[in-house]
Short mmCIF file of C-alpha atoms in Angstrom, two decimals:
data_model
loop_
_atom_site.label_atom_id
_atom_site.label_comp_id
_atom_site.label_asym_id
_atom_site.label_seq_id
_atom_site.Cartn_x
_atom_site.Cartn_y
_atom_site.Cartn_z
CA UNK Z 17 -58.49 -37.31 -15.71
CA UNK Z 18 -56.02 -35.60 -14.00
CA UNK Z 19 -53.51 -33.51 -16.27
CA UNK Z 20 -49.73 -34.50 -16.06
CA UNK Z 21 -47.39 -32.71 -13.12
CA UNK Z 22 -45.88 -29.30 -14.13
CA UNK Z 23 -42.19 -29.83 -15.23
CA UNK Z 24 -39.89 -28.42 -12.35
CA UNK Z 25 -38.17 -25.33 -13.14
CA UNK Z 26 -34.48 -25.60 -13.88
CA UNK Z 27 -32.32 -24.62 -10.99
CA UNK Z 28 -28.52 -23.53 -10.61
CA UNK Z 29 -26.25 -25.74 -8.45
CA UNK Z 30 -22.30 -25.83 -8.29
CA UNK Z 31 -20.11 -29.15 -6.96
CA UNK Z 32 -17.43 -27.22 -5.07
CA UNK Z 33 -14.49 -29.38 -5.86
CA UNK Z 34 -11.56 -28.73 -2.94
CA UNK Z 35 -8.25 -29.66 -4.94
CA UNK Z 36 -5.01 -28.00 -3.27
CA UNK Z 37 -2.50 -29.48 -5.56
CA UNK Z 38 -0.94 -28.22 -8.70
CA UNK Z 39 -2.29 -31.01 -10.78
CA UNK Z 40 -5.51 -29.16 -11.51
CA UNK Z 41 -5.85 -28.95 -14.73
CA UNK Z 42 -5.56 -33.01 -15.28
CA UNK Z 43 -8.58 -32.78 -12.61
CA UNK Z 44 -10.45 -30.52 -15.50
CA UNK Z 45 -9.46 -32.47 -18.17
CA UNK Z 46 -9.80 -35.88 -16.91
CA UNK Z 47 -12.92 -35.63 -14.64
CA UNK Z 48 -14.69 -32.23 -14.92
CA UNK Z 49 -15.06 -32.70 -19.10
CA UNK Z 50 -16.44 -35.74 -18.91
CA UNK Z 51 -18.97 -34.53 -16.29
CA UNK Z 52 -20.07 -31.93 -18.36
CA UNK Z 53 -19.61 -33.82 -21.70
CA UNK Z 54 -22.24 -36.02 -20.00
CA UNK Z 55 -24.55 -33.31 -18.65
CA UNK Z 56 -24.72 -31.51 -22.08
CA UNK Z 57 -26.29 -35.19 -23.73
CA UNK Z 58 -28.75 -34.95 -21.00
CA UNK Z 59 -29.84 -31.05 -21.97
CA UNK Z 60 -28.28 -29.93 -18.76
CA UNK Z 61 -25.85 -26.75 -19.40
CA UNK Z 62 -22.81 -27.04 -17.49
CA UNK Z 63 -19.03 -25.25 -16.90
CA UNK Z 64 -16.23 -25.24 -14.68
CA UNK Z 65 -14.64 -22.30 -13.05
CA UNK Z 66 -11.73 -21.65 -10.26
CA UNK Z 67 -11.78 -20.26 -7.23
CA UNK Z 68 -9.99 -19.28 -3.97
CA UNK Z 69 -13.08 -18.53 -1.87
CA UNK Z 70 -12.60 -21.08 1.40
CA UNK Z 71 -9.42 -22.11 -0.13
CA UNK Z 72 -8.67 -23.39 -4.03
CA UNK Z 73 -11.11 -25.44 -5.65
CA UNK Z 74 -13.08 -25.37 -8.68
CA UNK Z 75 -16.66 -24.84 -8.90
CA UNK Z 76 -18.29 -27.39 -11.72
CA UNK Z 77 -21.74 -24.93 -12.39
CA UNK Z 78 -25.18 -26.62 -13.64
CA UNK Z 79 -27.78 -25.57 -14.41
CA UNK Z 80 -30.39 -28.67 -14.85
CA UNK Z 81 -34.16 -30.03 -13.47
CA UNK Z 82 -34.27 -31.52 -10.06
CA UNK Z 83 -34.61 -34.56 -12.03
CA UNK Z 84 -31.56 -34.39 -13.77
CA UNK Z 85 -29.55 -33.55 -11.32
CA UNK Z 86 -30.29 -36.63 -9.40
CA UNK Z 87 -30.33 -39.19 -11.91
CA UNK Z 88 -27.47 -37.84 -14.27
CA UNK Z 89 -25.38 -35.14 -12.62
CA UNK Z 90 -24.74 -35.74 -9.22
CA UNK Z 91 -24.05 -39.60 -10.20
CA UNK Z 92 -21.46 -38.26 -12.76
CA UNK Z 93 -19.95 -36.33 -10.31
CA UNK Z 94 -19.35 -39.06 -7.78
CA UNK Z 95 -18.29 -41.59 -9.96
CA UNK Z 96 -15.87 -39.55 -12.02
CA UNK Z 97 -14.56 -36.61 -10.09
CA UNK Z 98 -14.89 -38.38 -6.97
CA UNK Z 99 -12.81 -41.69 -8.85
CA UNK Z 100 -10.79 -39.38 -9.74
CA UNK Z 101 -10.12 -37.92 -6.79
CA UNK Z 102 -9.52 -41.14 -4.79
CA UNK Z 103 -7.19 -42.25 -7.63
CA UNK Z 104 -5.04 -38.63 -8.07
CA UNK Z 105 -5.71 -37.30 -4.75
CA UNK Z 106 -4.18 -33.90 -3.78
CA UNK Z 107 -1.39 -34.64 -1.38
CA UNK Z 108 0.00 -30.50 -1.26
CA UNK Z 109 0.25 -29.18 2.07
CA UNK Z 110 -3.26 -27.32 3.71
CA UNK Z 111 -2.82 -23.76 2.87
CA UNK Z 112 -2.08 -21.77 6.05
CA UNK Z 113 -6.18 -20.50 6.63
CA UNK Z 114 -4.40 -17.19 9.59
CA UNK Z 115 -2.13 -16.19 6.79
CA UNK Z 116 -4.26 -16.03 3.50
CA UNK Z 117 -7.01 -14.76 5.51
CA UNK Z 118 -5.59 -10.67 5.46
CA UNK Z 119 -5.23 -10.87 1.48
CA UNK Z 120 -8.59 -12.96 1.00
CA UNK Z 121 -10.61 -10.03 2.49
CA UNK Z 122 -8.86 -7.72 0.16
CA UNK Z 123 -10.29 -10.30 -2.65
CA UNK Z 124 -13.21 -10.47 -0.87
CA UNK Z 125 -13.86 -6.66 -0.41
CA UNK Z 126 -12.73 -6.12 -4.06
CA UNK Z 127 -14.81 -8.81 -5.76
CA UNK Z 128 -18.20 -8.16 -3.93
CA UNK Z 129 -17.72 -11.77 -2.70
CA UNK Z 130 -20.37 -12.24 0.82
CA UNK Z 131 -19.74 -15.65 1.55
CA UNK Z 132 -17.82 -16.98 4.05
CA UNK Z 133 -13.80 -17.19 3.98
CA UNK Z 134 -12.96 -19.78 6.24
CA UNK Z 135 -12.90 -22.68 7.18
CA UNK Z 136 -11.26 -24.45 4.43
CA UNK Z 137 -12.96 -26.63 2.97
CA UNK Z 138 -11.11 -30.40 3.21
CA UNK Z 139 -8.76 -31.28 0.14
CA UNK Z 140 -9.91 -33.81 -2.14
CA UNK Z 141 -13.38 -33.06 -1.08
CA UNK Z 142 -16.85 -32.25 -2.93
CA UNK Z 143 -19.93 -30.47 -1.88
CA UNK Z 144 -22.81 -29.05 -3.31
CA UNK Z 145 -24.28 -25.21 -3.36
CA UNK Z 146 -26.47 -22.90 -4.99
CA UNK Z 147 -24.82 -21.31 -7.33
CA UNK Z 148 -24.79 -17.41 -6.70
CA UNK Z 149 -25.24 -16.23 -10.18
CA UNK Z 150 -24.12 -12.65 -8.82
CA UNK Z 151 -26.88 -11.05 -10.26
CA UNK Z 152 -26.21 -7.72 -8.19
CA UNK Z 153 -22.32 -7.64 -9.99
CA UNK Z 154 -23.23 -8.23 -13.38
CA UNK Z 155 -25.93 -5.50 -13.19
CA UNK Z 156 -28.97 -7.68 -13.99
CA UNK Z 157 -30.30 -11.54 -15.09
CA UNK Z 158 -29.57 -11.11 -18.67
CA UNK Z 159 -25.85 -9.78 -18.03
CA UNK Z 160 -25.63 -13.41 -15.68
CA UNK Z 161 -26.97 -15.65 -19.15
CA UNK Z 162 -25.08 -14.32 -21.43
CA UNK Z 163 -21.75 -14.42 -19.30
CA UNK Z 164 -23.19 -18.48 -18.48
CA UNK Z 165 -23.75 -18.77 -22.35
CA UNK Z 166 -20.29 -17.52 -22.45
CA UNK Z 167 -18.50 -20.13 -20.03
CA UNK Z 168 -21.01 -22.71 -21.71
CA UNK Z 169 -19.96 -22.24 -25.38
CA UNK Z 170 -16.22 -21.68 -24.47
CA UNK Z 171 -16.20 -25.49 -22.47
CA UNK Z 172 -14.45 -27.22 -25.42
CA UNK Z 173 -11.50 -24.62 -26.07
CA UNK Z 174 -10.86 -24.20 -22.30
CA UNK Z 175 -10.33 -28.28 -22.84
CA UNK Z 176 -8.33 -27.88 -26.22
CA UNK Z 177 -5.99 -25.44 -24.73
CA UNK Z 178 -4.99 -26.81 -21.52
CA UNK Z 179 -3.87 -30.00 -23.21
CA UNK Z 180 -1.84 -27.00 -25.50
CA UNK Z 181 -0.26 -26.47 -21.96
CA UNK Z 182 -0.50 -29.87 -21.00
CA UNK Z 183 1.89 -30.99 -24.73
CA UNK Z 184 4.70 -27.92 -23.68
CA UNK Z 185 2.82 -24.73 -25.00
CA UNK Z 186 3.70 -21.86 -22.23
CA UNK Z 187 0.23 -21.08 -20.20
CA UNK Z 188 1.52 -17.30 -20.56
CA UNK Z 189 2.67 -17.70 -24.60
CA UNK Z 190 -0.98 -18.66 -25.03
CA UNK Z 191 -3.01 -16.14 -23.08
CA UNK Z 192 -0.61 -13.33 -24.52
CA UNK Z 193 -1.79 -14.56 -28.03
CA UNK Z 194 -5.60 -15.05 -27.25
CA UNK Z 195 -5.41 -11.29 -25.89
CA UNK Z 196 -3.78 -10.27 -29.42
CA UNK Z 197 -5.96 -11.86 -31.18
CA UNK Z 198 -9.05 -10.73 -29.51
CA UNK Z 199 -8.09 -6.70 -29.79
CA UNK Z 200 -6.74 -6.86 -33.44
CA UNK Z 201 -10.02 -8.65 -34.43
CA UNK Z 202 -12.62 -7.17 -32.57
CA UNK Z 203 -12.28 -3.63 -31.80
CA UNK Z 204 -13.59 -2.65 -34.91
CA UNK Z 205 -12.49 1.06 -34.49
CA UNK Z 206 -14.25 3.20 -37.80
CA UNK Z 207 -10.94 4.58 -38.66
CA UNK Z 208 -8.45 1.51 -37.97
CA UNK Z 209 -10.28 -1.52 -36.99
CA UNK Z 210 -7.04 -3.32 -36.04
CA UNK Z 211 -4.54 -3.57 -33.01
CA UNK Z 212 -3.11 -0.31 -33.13
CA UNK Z 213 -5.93 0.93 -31.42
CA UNK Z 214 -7.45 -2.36 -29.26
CA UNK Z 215 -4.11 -2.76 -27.80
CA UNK Z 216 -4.60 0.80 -25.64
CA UNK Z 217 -6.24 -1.13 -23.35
CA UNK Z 218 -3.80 -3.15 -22.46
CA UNK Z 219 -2.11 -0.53 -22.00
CA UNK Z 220 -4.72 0.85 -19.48
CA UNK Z 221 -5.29 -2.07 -17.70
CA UNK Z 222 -1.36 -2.62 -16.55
CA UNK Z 223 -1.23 1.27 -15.50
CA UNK Z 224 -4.02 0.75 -13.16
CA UNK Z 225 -2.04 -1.77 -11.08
CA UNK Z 226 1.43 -0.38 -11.38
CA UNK Z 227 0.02 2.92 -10.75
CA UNK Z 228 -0.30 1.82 -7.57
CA UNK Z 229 2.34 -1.21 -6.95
CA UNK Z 230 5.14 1.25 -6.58
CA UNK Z 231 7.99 1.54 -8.77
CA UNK Z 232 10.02 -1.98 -7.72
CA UNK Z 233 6.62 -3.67 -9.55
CA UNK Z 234 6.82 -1.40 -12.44
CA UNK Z 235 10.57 -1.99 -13.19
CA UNK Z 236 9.99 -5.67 -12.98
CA UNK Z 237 7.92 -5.47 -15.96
CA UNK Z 238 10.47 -3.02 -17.83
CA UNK Z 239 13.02 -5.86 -17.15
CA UNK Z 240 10.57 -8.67 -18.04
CA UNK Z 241 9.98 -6.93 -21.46
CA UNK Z 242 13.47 -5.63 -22.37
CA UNK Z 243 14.88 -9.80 -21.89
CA UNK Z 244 11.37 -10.72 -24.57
CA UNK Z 245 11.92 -8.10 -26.37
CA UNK Z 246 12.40 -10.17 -29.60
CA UNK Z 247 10.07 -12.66 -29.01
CA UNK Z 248 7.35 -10.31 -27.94
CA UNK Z 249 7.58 -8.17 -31.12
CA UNK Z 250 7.83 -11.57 -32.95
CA UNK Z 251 4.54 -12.84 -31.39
CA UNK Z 252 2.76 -9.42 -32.34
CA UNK Z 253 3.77 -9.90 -35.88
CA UNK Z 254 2.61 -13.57 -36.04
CA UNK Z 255 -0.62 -13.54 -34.53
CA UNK Z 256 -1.37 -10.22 -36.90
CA UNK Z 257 -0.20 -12.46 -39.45
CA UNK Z 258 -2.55 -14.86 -38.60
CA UNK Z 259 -5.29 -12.52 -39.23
CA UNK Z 260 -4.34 -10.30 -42.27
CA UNK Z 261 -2.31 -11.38 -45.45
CA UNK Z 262 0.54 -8.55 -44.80
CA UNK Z 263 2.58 -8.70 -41.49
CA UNK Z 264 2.83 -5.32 -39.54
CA UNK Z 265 5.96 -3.35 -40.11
CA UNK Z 266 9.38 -4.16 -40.76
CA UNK Z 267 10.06 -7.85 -41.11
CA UNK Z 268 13.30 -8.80 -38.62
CA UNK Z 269 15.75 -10.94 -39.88
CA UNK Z 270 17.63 -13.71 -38.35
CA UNK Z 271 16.84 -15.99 -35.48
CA UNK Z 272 14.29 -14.80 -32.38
CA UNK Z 273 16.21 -15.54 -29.55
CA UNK Z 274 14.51 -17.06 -26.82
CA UNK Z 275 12.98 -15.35 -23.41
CA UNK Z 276 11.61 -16.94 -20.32
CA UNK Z 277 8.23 -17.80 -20.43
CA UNK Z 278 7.74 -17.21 -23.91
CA UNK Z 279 9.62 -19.40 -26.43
CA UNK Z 280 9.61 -18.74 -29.61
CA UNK Z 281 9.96 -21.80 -31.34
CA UNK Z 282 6.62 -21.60 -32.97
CA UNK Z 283 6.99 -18.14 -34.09
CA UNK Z 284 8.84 -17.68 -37.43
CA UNK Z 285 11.38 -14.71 -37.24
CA UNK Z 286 9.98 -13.89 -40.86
CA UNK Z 287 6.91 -13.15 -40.07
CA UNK Z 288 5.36 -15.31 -42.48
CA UNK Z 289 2.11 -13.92 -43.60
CA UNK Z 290 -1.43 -15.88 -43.50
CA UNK Z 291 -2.13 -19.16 -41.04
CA UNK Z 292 0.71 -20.80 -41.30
CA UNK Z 293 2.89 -17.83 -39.21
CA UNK Z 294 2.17 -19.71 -35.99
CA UNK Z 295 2.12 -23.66 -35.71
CA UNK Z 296 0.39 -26.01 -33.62
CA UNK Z 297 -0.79 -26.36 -30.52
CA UNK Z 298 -2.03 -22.65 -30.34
CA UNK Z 299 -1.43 -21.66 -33.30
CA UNK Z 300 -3.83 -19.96 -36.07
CA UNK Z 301 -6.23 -22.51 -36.24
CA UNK Z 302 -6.74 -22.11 -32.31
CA UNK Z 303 -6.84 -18.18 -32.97
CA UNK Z 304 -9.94 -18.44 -35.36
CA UNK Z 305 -11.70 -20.65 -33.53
CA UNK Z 306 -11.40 -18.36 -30.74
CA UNK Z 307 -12.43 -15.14 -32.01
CA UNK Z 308 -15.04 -17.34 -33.98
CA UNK Z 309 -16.54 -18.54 -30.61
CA UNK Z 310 -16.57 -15.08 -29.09
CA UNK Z 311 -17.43 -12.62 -31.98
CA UNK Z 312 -21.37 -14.07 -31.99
CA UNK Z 313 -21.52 -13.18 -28.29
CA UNK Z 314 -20.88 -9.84 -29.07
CA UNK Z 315 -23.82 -9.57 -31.90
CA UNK Z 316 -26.15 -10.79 -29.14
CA UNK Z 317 -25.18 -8.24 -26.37
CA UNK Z 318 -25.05 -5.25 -29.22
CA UNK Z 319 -28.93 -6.50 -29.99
CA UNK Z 320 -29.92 -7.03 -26.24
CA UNK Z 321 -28.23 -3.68 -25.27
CA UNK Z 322 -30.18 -1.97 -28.42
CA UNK Z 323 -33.57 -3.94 -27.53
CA UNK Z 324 -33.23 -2.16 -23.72
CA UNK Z 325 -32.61 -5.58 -22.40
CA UNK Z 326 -29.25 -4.78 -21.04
CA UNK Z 327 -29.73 -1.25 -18.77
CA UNK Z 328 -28.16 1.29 -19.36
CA UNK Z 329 -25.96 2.69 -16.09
CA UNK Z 330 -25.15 6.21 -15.22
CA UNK Z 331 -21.43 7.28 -15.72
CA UNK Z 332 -19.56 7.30 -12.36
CA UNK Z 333 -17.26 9.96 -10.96
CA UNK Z 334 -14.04 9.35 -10.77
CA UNK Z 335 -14.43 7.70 -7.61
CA UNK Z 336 -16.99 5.33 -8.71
CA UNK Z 337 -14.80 4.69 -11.62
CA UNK Z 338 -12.37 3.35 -9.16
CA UNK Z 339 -9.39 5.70 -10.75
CA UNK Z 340 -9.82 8.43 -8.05
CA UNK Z 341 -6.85 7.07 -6.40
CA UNK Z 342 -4.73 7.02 -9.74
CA UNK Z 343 -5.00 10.45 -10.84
CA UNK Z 344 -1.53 11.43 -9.41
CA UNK Z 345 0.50 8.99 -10.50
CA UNK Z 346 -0.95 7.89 -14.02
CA UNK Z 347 -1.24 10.68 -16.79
CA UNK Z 348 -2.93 8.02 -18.62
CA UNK Z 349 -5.83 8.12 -16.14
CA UNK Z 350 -5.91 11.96 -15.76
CA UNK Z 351 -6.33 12.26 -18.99
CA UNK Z 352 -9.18 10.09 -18.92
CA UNK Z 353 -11.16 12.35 -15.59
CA UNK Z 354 -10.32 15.07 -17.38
CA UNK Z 355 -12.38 14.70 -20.32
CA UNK Z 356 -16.06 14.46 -19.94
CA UNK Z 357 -16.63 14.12 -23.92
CA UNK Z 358 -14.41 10.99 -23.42
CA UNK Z 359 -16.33 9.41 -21.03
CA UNK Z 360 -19.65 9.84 -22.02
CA UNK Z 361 -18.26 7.98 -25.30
CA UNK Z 362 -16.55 5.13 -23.20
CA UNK Z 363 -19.91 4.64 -21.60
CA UNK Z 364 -22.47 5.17 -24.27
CA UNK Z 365 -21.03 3.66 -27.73
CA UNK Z 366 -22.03 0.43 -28.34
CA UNK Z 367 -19.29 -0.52 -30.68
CA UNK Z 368 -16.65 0.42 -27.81
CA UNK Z 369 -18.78 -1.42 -25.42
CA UNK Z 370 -18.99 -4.22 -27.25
CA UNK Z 371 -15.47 -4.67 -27.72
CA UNK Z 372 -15.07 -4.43 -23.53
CA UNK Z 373 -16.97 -7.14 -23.21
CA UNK Z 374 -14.48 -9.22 -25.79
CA UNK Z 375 -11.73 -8.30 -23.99
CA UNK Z 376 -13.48 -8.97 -20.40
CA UNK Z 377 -14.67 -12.76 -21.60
CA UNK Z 378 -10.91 -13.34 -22.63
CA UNK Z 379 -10.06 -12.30 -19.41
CA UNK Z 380 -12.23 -14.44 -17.72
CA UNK Z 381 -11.25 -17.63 -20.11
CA UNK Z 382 -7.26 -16.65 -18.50
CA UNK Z 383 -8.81 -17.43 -15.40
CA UNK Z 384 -10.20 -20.54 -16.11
CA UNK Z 385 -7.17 -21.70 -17.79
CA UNK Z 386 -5.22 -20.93 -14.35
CA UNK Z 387 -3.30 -17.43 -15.61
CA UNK Z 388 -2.81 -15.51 -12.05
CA UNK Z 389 -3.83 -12.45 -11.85
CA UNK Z 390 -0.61 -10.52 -11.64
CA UNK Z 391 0.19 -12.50 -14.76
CA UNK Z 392 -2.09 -11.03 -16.90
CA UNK Z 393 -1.08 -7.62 -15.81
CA UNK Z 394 2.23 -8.25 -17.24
CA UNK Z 395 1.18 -9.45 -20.20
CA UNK Z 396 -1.31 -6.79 -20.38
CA UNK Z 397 2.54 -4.60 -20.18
CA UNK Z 398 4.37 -6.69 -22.48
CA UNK Z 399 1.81 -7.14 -25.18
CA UNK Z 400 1.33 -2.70 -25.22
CA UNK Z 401 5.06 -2.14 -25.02
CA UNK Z 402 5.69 -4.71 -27.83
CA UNK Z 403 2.64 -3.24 -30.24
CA UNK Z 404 3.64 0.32 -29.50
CA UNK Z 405 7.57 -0.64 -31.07
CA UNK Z 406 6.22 -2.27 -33.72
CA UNK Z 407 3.89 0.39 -34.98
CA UNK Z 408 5.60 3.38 -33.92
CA UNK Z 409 2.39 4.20 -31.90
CA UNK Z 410 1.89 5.12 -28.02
CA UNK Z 411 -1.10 5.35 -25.98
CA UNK Z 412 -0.23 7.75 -23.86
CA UNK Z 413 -0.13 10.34 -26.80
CA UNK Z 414 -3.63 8.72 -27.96
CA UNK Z 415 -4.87 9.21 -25.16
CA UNK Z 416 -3.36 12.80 -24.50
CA UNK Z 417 -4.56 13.59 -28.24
CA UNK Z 418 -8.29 12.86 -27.20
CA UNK Z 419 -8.18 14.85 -24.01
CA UNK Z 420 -6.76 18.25 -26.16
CA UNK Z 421 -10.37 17.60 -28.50
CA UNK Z 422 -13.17 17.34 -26.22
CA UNK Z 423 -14.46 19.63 -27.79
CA UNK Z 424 -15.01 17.46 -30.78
CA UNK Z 425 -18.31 15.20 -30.81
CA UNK Z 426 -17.23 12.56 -32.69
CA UNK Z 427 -13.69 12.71 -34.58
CA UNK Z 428 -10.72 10.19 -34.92
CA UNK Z 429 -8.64 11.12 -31.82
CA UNK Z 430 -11.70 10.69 -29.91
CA UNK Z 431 -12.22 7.91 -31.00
CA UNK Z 432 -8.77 6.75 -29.60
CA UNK Z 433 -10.24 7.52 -26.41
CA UNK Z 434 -12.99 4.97 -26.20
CA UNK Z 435 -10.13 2.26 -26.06
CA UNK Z 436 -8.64 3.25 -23.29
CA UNK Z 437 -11.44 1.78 -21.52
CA UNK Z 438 -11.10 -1.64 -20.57
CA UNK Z 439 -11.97 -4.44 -17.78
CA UNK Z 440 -12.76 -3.20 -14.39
CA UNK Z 441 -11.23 -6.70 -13.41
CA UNK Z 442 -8.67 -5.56 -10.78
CA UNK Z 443 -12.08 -4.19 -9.07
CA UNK Z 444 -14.44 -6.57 -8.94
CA UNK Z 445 -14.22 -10.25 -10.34
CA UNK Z 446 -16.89 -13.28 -10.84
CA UNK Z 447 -16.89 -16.41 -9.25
CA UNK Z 448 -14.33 -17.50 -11.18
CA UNK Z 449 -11.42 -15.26 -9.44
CA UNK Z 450 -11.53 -13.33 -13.04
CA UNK Z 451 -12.79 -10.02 -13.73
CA UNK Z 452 -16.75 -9.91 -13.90
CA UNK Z 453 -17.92 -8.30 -17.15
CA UNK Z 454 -19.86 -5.65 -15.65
CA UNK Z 455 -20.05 -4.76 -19.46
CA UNK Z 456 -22.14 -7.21 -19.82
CA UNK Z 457 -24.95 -4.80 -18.28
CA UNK Z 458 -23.25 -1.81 -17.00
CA UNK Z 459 -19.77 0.01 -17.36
CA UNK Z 460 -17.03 -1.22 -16.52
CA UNK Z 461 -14.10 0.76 -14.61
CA UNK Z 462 -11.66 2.60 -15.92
CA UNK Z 463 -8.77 1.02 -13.74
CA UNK Z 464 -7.13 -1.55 -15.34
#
C-alpha cells in the first residue's frame, strides 16, 4: 500500500502590490487585512510591508504550502486587492523613473538592496515573487523569523493605528508616542530603568543624520522643536504618565498651546497621572498593548542569543560602525570611538541589546505605518530635546561621563554608555524601507 505523499514544505512568496497614490493606507486597511485575516484561518502566516524598490508599492509577505497558496491566497488576493484596486484605482501621476533613479541607488547601496531599480512596475498592478528574506542583512535564519514573527504578531495594531490616523490622530503624534513608550518601558537600565536613560538614543540616532545634513537641516529641527515646545514636553509627561503613577517633573499649568503636527488636544496640560493622561485613539490603552506585543519578543531573542542561536558578531572599527565619517562633527560619536570599554559593552550586554532590538522593531512598525524616514529623525530630535528639559538631563554629558571612566568595568556612567547605541537604520534597512534589525543577530551601527 503505498504511504501518503510527503507534505510540501512551506515556501515564502510576496504579491508586489504597485499603488502610486496617497490613498495607501485605505489599500491596507480595506484589502491587504482582509487578505491576511483570511490567510491566518487557513494556518498561512502573512504581513504587509512598504516599499520604494521599482517604484512605491507594498509587498503583502506569505509564507504558506504550495497548496495554500493556490487555493486560498492567491484567490484572496485577486478578488480583494485586485477588487479593490479596480474600484479605488491609483490615478497619481507615474513617478519620474530618470529622476528618482540617482537617490534610489543611494537607497539601494545603503540598504544592501540587489534587485533591480527600474522599470517601474505599472500602477494599480500585482505580481508575485519570492520573497528575499535577506538572510545575509539580518545576520542569519533565526534573526529573519523572529523579525517575520515580529511583522506577524504586530498585523492587528499596524490595522488599529492607521484607522487612529485614518479618525484625525497625527501619523507623527503617534509614532513620537510609540517611540516614548517603547524607551521608558523597555530599557531596563540597573540603575534607572526609565526614559532618562532609553531616550539617549534618540538622541544618537538624530546626530548621525544631522551630523552630516549640514547645519540648514539641523536648524530646521531647532525651529521645529522651539514652535512644540509645549506640546512636546506635554507629550513626554503623558505617555510617562501612562506608565508610572507619578508624572515626571514639574507639572505646567495652564493650556498647551498647539504646534504643527502635533496637537495637543489629547494631552492634558496637568499631566494627569495613570491611563487616563492620554485619550483615545492612541492613547494608553494603545501604549500597553504595544509594549505588551513587543516586550515577549524581546524574552525570546535574550533566550535565543543565550542558547547560541543568535551569533555573536565581532565589534567593528569605526569604519564598520559606519561613524568613521562623523567623528569630526559629532562629539557625541567621538566619544563613542574613543572608548573601547564602551563598545565592547554596546556589543556584548544582552540587556542593552535587547533593548536595540525594541527600539529597531518600533522603527520598523513607523515604516509600515508610512512615517518617512526624515520624519523619524526629527522626532528622534524632538522627543531627546523635550526629555532632556524635562529631566534636567543631557546626553551629551552621559555620554562624555562614560568616555572619562573606561577604566571602570561595569559602573553607572558606563552604563549610560550602552544607550547611546541604537538602530543602524540610516545604514541599512529591510524590505520594508525601515531599518533592518541587524540586532536581531548581530550589532547594529552606531550611526543613528
Amino acid at each position: 500500500m503505498a504511504g501518503n505523499p510527503p507534505t510540501a514544505e512551506p515556501q515564502w512568496r510576496a504579491a508586489h502590490v504597485a499603488y502610486f497614490g496617497d490613498d495607501t493606507d485605505q489599500l491596507i486597511l480595506r484589502a491587504v487585512r482582509p487578505v491576511i485575516e483570511r490567510c491566518a484561518a487557513h494556518g498561512a502566516a502573512a504581513h504587509v510591508l512598504r516599499h520604494w524598490r521599482r517604484g512605491p508599492h507594498l509587498r503583502l509577505v506569505v509564507r504558506a504550502t504550495p497548496a495554500v497558496f493556490a487555493e486560498v491566497v492567491e484567490p484572496a488576493v485577486r478578488e480583494l486587492i485586485g477588487g479593490h484596486l479596480r474600484a479605488h484605482p491609483s490615478t497619481a501621476p507615474a513617478p519620474d523613473e530618470d529622476a528618482l533613479l540617482p537617490l534610489h541607488r543611494r537607497l539601494a547601496e545603503a540598504e544592501r538592496e540587489t534587485g533591480p531599480l527600474t522599470p517601474f512596475s505599472p500602477d494599480n498592478s500585482i505580481t508575485w515573487e519570492a520573497h528575499d528574506r535577506r538572510i545575509d542583512v539580518l545576520g542569519c535564519p533565526v534573526g529573519a523569523d523572529e523579525l517575520a514573527l515580529f511583522y506577524e504578531r504586530t498585523n492587528d495594531l499596524l490595522f488599529e493605528h492607521l484607522e487612529a490616523v485614518a479618525a484625525g490622530l497625527p501619523r507623527e503624534t503617534l509614532a513620537l508616542r510609540l517611540m516614548l513608550a517603547t524607551a521608558h518601558t523597555l530599557c531596563r537600565h540597573p540603575q534607572d530603568p526609565s526614559i532618562r536613560r532609553g531616550f539617549v538614543s534618540f538622541r544618537s540616532h538624530a546626530e548621525g543624520y544631522l551630523s552630516t545634513a549640514g547645519p540648514r537641516a539641523r536648524q530646521g529641527f531647532e525651529q521645529r522643536y522651539a514652535a512644540n515646545r509645549a506640546v512636546l514636553t506635554a507629550q513626554v509627561r503623558a505617555v510617562v504618565a501612562a506608565f508610572d503613577p507619578v508624572p515626571p517633573g514639574p507639572v505646567p499649568t495652564g493650556p498647551v498651546p498647539p504646534g504643527p503636527g502635533l496637537p495637543s488636544t489629547d494631552v492634558p496640560a496637568s499631566g494627569t497621572s495613570g491611563a487616563a493622561a492620554l485619550a483615545e485613539p492612541g492613547g494608553a490603552a494603545t501604549l500597553h498593548r504595544w509594549v505588551a506585543a513587543i516586550d515577549p519578543l524581546g524574552s525570546r531573542w535574550t533566550a535565543l542569543y543565550e542558547a547560541g542561536e543568535i551569533p555573536e558578531a565581532e565589534i567593528p572599527d569605526d569604519e564598520e560602525n559606519g561613524i568613521g565619517g562623523l567623528l569630526s562633527a559629532s562629539p557625541l560619536h567621538r566619544a563613542i570611538s574613543d572608548s573601547p570599554t564602551y563598545k565592547r559593552m554596546m556589543y556584548r550586554d544582552p540587556r542593552f541589546l535587547r533593548y536595540r532590538l525594541m527600539l529597531n522593531y518600533t522603527y520598523l512598525h513607523l515604516s509600515r505605518l508610512g512615517l518617512p524616514g526624515l520624519s523619524r529623525y526629527l522626532l528622534c530630535h524632538l522627543a531627546a530635546d523635550a526629555v532632556e528639559e524635562v529631566y534636567g538631563v543631557s546626553a551629551l554629558q552621559l555620554v562624555l561621563a562614560t568616555a572619562e571612566n573606561t577604566g571602570t568595568a561595569r559602573g553607572p556612567e558606563t552604563e549610560e554608555a550602552k544607550e547611546t547605541e541604537e538602530s543602524e537604520e540610516s545604514e541599512e534597512t529591510d524590505e520594508s524601507g525601515g531599518g533592518a534589525p541587524r540586532a536581531v543577530a548581530v550589532p547594529a551601527r552606531t550611526r543613528g
